[in-house]
PDB file of C-alpha atoms in Angstrom:
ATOM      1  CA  UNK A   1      17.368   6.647  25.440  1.00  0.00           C
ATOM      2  CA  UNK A   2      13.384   6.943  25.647  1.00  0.00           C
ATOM      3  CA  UNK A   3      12.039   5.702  28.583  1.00  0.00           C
ATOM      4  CA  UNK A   4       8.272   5.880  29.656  1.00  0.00           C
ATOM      5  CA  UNK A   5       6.784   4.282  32.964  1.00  0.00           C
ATOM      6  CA  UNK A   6       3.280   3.916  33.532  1.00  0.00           C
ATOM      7  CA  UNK A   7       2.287   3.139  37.432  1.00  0.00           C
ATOM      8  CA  UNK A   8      -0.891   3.585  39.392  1.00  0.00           C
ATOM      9  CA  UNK A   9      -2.550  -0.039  38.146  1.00  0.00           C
ATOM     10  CA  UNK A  10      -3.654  -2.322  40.810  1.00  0.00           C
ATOM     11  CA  UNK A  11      -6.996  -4.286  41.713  1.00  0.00           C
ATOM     12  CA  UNK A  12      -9.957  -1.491  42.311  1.00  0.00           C
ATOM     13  CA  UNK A  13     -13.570  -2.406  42.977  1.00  0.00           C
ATOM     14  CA  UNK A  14     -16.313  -1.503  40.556  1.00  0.00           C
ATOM     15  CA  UNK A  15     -17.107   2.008  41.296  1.00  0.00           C
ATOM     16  CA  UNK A  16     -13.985   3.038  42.296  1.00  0.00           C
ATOM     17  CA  UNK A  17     -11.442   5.591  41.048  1.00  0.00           C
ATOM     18  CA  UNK A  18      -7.677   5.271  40.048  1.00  0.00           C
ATOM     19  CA  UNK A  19      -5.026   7.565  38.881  1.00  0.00           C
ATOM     20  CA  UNK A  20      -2.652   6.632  36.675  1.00  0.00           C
ATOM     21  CA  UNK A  21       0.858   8.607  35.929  1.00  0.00           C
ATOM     22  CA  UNK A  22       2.994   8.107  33.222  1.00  0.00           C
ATOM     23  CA  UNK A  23       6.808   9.721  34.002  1.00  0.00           C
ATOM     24  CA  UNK A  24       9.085  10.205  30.832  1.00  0.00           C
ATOM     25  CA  UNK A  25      12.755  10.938  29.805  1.00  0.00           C
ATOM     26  CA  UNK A  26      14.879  11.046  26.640  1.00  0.00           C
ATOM     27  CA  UNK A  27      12.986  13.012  24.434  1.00  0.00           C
ATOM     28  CA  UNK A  28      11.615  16.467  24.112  1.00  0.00           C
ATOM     29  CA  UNK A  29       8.550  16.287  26.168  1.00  0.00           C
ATOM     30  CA  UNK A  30       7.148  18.967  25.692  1.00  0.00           C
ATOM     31  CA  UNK A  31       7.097  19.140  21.908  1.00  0.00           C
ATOM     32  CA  UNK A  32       4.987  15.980  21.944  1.00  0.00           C
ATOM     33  CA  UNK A  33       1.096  15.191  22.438  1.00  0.00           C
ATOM     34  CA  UNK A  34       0.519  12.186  25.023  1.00  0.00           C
ATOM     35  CA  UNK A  35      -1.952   9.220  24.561  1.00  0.00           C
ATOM     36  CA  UNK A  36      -3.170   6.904  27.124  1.00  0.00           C
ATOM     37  CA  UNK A  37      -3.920   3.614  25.149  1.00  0.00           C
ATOM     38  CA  UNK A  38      -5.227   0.371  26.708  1.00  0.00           C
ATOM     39  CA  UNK A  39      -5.771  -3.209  25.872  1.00  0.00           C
ATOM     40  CA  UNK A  40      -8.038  -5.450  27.646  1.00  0.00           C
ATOM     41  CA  UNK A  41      -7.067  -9.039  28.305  1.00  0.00           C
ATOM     42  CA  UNK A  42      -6.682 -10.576  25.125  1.00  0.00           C
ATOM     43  CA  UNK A  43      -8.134  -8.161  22.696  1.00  0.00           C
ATOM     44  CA  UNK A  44      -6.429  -5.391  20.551  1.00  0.00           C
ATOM     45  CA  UNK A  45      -5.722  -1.703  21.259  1.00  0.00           C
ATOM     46  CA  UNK A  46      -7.995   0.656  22.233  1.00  0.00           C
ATOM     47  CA  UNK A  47      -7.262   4.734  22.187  1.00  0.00           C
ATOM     48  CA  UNK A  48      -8.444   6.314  25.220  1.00  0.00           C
ATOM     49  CA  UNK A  49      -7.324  10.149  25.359  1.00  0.00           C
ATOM     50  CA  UNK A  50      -4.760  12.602  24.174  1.00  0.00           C
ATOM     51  CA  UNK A  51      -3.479  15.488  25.559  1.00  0.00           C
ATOM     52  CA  UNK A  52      -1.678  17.963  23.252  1.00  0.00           C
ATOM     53  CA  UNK A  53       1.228  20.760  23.952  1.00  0.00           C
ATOM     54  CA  UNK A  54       1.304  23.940  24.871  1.00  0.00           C
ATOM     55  CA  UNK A  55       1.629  25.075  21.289  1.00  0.00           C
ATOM     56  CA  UNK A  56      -1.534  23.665  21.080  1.00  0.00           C
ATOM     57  CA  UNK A  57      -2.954  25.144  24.236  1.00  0.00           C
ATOM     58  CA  UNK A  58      -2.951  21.486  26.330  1.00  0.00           C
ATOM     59  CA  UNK A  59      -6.321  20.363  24.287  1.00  0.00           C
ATOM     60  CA  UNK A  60      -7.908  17.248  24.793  1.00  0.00           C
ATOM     61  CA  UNK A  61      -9.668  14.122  23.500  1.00  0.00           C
ATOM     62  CA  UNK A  62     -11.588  11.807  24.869  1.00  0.00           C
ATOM     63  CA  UNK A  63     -12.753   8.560  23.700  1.00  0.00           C
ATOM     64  CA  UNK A  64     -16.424   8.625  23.442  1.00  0.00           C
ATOM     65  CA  UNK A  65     -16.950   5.128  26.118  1.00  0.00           C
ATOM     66  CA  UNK A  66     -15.075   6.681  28.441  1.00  0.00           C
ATOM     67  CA  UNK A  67     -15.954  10.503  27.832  1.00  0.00           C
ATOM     68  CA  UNK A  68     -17.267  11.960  31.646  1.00  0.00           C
ATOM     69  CA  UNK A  69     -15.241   9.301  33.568  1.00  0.00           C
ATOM     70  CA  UNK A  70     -11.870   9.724  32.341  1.00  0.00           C
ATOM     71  CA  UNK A  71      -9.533  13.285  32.880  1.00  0.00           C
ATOM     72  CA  UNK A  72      -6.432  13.195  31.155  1.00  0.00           C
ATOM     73  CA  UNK A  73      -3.453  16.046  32.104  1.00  0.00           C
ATOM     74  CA  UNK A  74       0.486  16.535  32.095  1.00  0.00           C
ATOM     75  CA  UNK A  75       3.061  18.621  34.112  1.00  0.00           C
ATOM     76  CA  UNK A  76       5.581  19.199  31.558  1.00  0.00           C
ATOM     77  CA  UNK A  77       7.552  20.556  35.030  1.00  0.00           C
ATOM     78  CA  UNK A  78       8.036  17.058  35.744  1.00  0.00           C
ATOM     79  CA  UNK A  79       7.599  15.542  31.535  1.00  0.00           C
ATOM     80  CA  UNK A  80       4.697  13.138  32.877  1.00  0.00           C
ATOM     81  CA  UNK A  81       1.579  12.386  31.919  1.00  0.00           C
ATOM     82  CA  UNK A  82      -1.620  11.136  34.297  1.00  0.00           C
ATOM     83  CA  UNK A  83      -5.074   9.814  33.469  1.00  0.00           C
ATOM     84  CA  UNK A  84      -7.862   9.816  36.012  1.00  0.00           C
ATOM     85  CA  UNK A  85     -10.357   6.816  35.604  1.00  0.00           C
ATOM     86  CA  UNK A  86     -13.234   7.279  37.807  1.00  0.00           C
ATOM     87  CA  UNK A  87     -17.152   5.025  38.377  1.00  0.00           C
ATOM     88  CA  UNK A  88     -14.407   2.308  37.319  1.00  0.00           C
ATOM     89  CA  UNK A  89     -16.395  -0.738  35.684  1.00  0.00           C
ATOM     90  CA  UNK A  90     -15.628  -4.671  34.521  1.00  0.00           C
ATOM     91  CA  UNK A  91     -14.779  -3.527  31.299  1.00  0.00           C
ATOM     92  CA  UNK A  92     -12.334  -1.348  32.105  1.00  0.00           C
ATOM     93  CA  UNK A  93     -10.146  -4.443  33.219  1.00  0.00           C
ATOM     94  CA  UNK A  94      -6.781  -3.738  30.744  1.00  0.00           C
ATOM     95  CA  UNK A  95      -3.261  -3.124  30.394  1.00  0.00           C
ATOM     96  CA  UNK A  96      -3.255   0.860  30.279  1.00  0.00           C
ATOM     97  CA  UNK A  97      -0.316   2.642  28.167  1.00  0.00           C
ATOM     98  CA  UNK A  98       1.488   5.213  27.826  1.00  0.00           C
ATOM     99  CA  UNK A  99       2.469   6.412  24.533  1.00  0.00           C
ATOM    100  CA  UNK A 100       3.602   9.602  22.421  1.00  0.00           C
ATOM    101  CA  UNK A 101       1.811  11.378  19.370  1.00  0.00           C
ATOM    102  CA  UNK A 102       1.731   9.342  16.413  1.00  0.00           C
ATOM    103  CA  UNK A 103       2.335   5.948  18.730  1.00  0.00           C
ATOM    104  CA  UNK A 104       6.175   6.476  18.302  1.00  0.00           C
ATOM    105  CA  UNK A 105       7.231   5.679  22.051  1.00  0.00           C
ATOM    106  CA  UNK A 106       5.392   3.052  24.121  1.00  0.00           C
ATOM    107  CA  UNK A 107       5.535   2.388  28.105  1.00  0.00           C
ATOM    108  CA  UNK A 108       5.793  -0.886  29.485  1.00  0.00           C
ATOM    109  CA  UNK A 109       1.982  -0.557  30.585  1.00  0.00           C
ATOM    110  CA  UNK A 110       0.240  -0.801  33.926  1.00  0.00           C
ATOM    111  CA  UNK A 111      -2.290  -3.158  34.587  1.00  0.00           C
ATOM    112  CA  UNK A 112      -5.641  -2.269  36.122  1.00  0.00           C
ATOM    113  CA  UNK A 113      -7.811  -4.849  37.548  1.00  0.00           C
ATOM    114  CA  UNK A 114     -11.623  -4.024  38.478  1.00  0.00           C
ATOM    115  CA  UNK A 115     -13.196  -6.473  40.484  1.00  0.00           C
ATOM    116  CA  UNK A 116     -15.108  -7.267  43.784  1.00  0.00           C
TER     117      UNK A 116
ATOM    118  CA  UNK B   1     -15.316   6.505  14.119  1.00  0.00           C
ATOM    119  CA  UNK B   2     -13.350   5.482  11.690  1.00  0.00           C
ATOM    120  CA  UNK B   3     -13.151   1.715  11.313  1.00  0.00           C
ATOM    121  CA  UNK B   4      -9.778   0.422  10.447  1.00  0.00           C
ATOM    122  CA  UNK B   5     -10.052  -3.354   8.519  1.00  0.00           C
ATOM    123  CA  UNK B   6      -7.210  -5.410   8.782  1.00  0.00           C
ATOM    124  CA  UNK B   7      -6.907  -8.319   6.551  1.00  0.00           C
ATOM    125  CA  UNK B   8      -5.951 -11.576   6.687  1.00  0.00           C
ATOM    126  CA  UNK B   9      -6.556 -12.137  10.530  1.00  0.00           C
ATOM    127  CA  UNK B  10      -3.652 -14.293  10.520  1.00  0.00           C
ATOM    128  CA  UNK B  11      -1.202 -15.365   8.568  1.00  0.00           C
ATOM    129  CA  UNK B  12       1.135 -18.477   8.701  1.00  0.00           C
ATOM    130  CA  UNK B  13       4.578 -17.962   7.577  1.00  0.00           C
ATOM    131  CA  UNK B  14       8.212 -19.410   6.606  1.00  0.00           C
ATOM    132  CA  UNK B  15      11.031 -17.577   7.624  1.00  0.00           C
ATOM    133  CA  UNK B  16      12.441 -15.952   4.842  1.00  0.00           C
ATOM    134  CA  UNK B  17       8.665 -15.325   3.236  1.00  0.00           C
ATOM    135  CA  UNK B  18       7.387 -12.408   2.012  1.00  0.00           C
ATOM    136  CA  UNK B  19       4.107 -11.530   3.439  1.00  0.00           C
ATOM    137  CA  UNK B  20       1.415  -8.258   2.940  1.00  0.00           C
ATOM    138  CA  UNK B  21      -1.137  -7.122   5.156  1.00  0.00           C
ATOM    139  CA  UNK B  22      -3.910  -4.823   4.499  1.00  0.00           C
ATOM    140  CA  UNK B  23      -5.415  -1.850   5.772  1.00  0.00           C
ATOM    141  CA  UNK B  24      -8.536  -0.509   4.680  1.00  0.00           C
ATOM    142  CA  UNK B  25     -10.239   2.471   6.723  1.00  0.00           C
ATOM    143  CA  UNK B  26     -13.815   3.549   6.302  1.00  0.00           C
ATOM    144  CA  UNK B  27     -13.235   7.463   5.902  1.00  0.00           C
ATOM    145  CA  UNK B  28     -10.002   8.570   4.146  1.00  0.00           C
ATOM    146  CA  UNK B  29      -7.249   9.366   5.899  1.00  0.00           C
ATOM    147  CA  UNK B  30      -5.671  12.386   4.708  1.00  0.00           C
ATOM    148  CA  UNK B  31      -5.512  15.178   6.760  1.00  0.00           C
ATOM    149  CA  UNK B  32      -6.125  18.823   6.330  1.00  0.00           C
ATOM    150  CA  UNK B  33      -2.656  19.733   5.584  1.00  0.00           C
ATOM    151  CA  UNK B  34      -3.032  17.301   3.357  1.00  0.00           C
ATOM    152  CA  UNK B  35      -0.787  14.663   5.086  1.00  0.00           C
ATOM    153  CA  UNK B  36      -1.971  11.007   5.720  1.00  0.00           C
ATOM    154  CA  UNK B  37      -1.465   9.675   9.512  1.00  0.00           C
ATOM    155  CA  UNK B  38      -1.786   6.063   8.937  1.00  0.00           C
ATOM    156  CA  UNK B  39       0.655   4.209  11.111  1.00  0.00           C
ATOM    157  CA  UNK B  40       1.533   0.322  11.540  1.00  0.00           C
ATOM    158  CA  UNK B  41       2.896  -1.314  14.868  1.00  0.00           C
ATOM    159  CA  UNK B  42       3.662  -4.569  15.598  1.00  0.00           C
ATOM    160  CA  UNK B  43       3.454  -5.996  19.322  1.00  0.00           C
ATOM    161  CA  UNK B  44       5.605  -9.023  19.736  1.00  0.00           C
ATOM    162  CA  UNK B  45       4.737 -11.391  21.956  1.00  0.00           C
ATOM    163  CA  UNK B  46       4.586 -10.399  26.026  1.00  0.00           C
ATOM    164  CA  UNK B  47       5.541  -6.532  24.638  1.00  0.00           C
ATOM    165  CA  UNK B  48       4.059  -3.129  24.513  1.00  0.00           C
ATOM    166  CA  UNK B  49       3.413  -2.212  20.919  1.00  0.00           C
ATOM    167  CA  UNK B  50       6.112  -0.225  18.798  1.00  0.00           C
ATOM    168  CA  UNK B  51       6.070   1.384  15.462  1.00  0.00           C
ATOM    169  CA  UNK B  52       7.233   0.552  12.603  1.00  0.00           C
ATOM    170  CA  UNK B  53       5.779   2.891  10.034  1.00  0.00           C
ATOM    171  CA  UNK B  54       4.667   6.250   9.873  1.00  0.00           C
ATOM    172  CA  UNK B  55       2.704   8.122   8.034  1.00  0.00           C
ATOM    173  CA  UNK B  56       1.731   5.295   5.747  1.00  0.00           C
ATOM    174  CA  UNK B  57       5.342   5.153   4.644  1.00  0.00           C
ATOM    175  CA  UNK B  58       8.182   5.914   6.496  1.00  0.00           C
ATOM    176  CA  UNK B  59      10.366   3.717   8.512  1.00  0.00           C
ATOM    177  CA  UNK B  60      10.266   4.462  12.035  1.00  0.00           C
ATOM    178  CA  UNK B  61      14.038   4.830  14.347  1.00  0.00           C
ATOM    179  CA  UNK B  62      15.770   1.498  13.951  1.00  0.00           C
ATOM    180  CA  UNK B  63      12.989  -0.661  12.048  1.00  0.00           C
ATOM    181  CA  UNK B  64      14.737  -2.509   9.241  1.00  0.00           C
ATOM    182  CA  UNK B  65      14.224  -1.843   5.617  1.00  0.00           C
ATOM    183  CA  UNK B  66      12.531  -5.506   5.233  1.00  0.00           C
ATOM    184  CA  UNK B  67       9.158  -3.492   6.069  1.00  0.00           C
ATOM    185  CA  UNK B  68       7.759  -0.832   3.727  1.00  0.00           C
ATOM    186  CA  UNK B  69       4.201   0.529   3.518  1.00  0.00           C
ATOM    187  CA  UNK B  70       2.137   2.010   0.943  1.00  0.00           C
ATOM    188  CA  UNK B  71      -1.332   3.168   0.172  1.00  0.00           C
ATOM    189  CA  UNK B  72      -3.042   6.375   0.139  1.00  0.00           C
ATOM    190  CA  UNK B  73      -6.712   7.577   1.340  1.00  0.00           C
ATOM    191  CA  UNK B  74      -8.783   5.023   2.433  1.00  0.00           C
ATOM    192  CA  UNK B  75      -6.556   1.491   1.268  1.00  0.00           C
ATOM    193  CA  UNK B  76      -3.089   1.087   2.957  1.00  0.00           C
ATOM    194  CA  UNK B  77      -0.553  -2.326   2.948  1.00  0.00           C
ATOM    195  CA  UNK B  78       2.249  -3.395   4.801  1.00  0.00           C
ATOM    196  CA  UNK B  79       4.944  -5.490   3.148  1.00  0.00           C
ATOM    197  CA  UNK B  80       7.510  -7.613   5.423  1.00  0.00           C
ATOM    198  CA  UNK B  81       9.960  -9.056   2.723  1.00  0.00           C
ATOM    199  CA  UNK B  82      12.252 -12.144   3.924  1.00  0.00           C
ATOM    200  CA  UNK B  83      10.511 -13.015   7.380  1.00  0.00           C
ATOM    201  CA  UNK B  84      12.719 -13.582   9.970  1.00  0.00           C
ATOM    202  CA  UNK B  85      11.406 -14.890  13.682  1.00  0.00           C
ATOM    203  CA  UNK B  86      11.679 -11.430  15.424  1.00  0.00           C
ATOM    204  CA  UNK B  87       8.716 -10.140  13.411  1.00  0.00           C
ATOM    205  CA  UNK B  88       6.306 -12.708  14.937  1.00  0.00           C
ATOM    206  CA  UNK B  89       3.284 -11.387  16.545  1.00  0.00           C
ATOM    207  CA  UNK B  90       0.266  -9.053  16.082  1.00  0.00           C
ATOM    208  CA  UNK B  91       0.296  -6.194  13.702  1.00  0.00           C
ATOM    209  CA  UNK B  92      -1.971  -3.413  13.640  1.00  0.00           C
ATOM    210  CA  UNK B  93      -2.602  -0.614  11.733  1.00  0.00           C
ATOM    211  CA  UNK B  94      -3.485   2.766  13.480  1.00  0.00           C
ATOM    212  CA  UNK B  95      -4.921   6.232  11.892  1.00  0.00           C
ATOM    213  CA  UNK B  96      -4.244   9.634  14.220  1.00  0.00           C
ATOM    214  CA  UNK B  97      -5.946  11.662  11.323  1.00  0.00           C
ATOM    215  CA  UNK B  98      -9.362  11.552  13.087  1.00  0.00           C
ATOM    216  CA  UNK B  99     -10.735  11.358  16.755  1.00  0.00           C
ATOM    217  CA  UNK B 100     -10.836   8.956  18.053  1.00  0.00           C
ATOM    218  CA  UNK B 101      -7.946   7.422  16.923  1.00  0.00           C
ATOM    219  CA  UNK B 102      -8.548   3.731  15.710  1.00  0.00           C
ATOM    220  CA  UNK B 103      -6.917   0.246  15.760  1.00  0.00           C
ATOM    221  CA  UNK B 104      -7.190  -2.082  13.805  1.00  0.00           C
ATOM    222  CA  UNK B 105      -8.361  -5.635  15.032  1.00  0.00           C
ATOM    223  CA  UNK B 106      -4.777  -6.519  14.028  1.00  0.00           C
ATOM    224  CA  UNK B 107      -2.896  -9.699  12.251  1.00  0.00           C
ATOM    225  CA  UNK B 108      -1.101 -12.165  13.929  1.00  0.00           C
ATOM    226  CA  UNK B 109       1.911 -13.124  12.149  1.00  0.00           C
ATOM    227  CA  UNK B 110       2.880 -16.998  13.087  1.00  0.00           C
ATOM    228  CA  UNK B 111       5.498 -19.864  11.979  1.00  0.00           C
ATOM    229  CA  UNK B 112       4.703 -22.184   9.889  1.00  0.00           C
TER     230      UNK B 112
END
């Protein structure tokens, strides 16, 4: 059985940093490429990185709103998946997933609050 | 980016219906290797997204045969025949051929 978990969320003040790690099982991880997706309160999905395999020398992509603030990586030791979100703003307020290549496997999400 | 329409919005619907909802993207969407990565999920209620389609056409792991997609390039549908009340909720349609990927603004599905 697939299972993805997404923690790290919480309530952060504007300006401030968060990691968030994303720790799989029941699949081949390291065949797949990893996307962090989010989706702010009541609104629709919104891509936020990738990450692909080795095969594909660990590339990523960024989206463009969050390009400089946001560091996306793996440790396919361990099959997980983190994003670093950094100069955190409003806006970034959203449930952040986890999700395989091609949106075939979703996490339960972790919600990240930024507010004073 | 690529800018993925979704039409209708909404749609309100008996169970048993048949309902369609559109896709249209503003660059096409076939690939280099000359595959098309146009993908539809639906995210019931309270729930992460899952897929149900991939690469414009194929069923994903478990999704029943009541859902089928077509399209090609730029101009992609989703058919649900026979509604039933598990299907309720927002569907979206989602293209990996380009960065960034892109949603679209999605279709909720609703009783009638």
């Amino acid at each position: 059985e697939v299972q993805i978990l997404e923690t790290g969320g919480g309530l952060v003040k504007p300006g401030g940093s968060l990691r968030l790690s994303c720790a799989t099982s029941g699949f081949n991880f390291n065949d797949y490429f990893m996307n962090w997706v989010r989706q702010a309160p009541g609104k629709g999905l919104e891509w936020v990185a990738q990450i692909r395999n080795k095969n594909y020398n660990y590339a990523t992509y960024y989206a463009e709103s969050l390009e400089g603030r946001v560091t996306i990586s793996r440790d396919d030791s361990k099959s997980s998946v983190y994003l670093q979100v950094s100069s955190l703003r409003a806006e970034d307020t959203a449930i952040y997933y986890c999700s395989t290549g091609w949106f075939a496997y979703w996490g339960q999400g972790t919600l990240v609050t930024v507010s004073s | 980016d690529v800018v993925m329409t979704q039409t209708p919005p909404s749609l309100s619907v008996a169970i048993g219906q048949s309902v369609s909802i559109s896709c249209k993207s503003s660059q096409s969407l076939v690939y280099s290797d000359g595959k098309t990565y146009l993908h539809w999920l639906l995210q019931s209620p309270g729930r992460s997204p899952k897929r149900l389609i991939y690469q414009v056409s194929n069923l994903g792991s478990g999704v029943p045969d009541r859902f089928s997609g077509t399209g090609s390039q730029k101009d992609f549908t989703l058919k649900i025949s026979r509604v039933e009340a598990e299907d309720l909720g927002v569907y979206y349609c989602a293209q990996t051929t380009h960065f960034p990927n892109t949603f679209g603004a999605g279709t909720k599905l609703e009783l009638k």
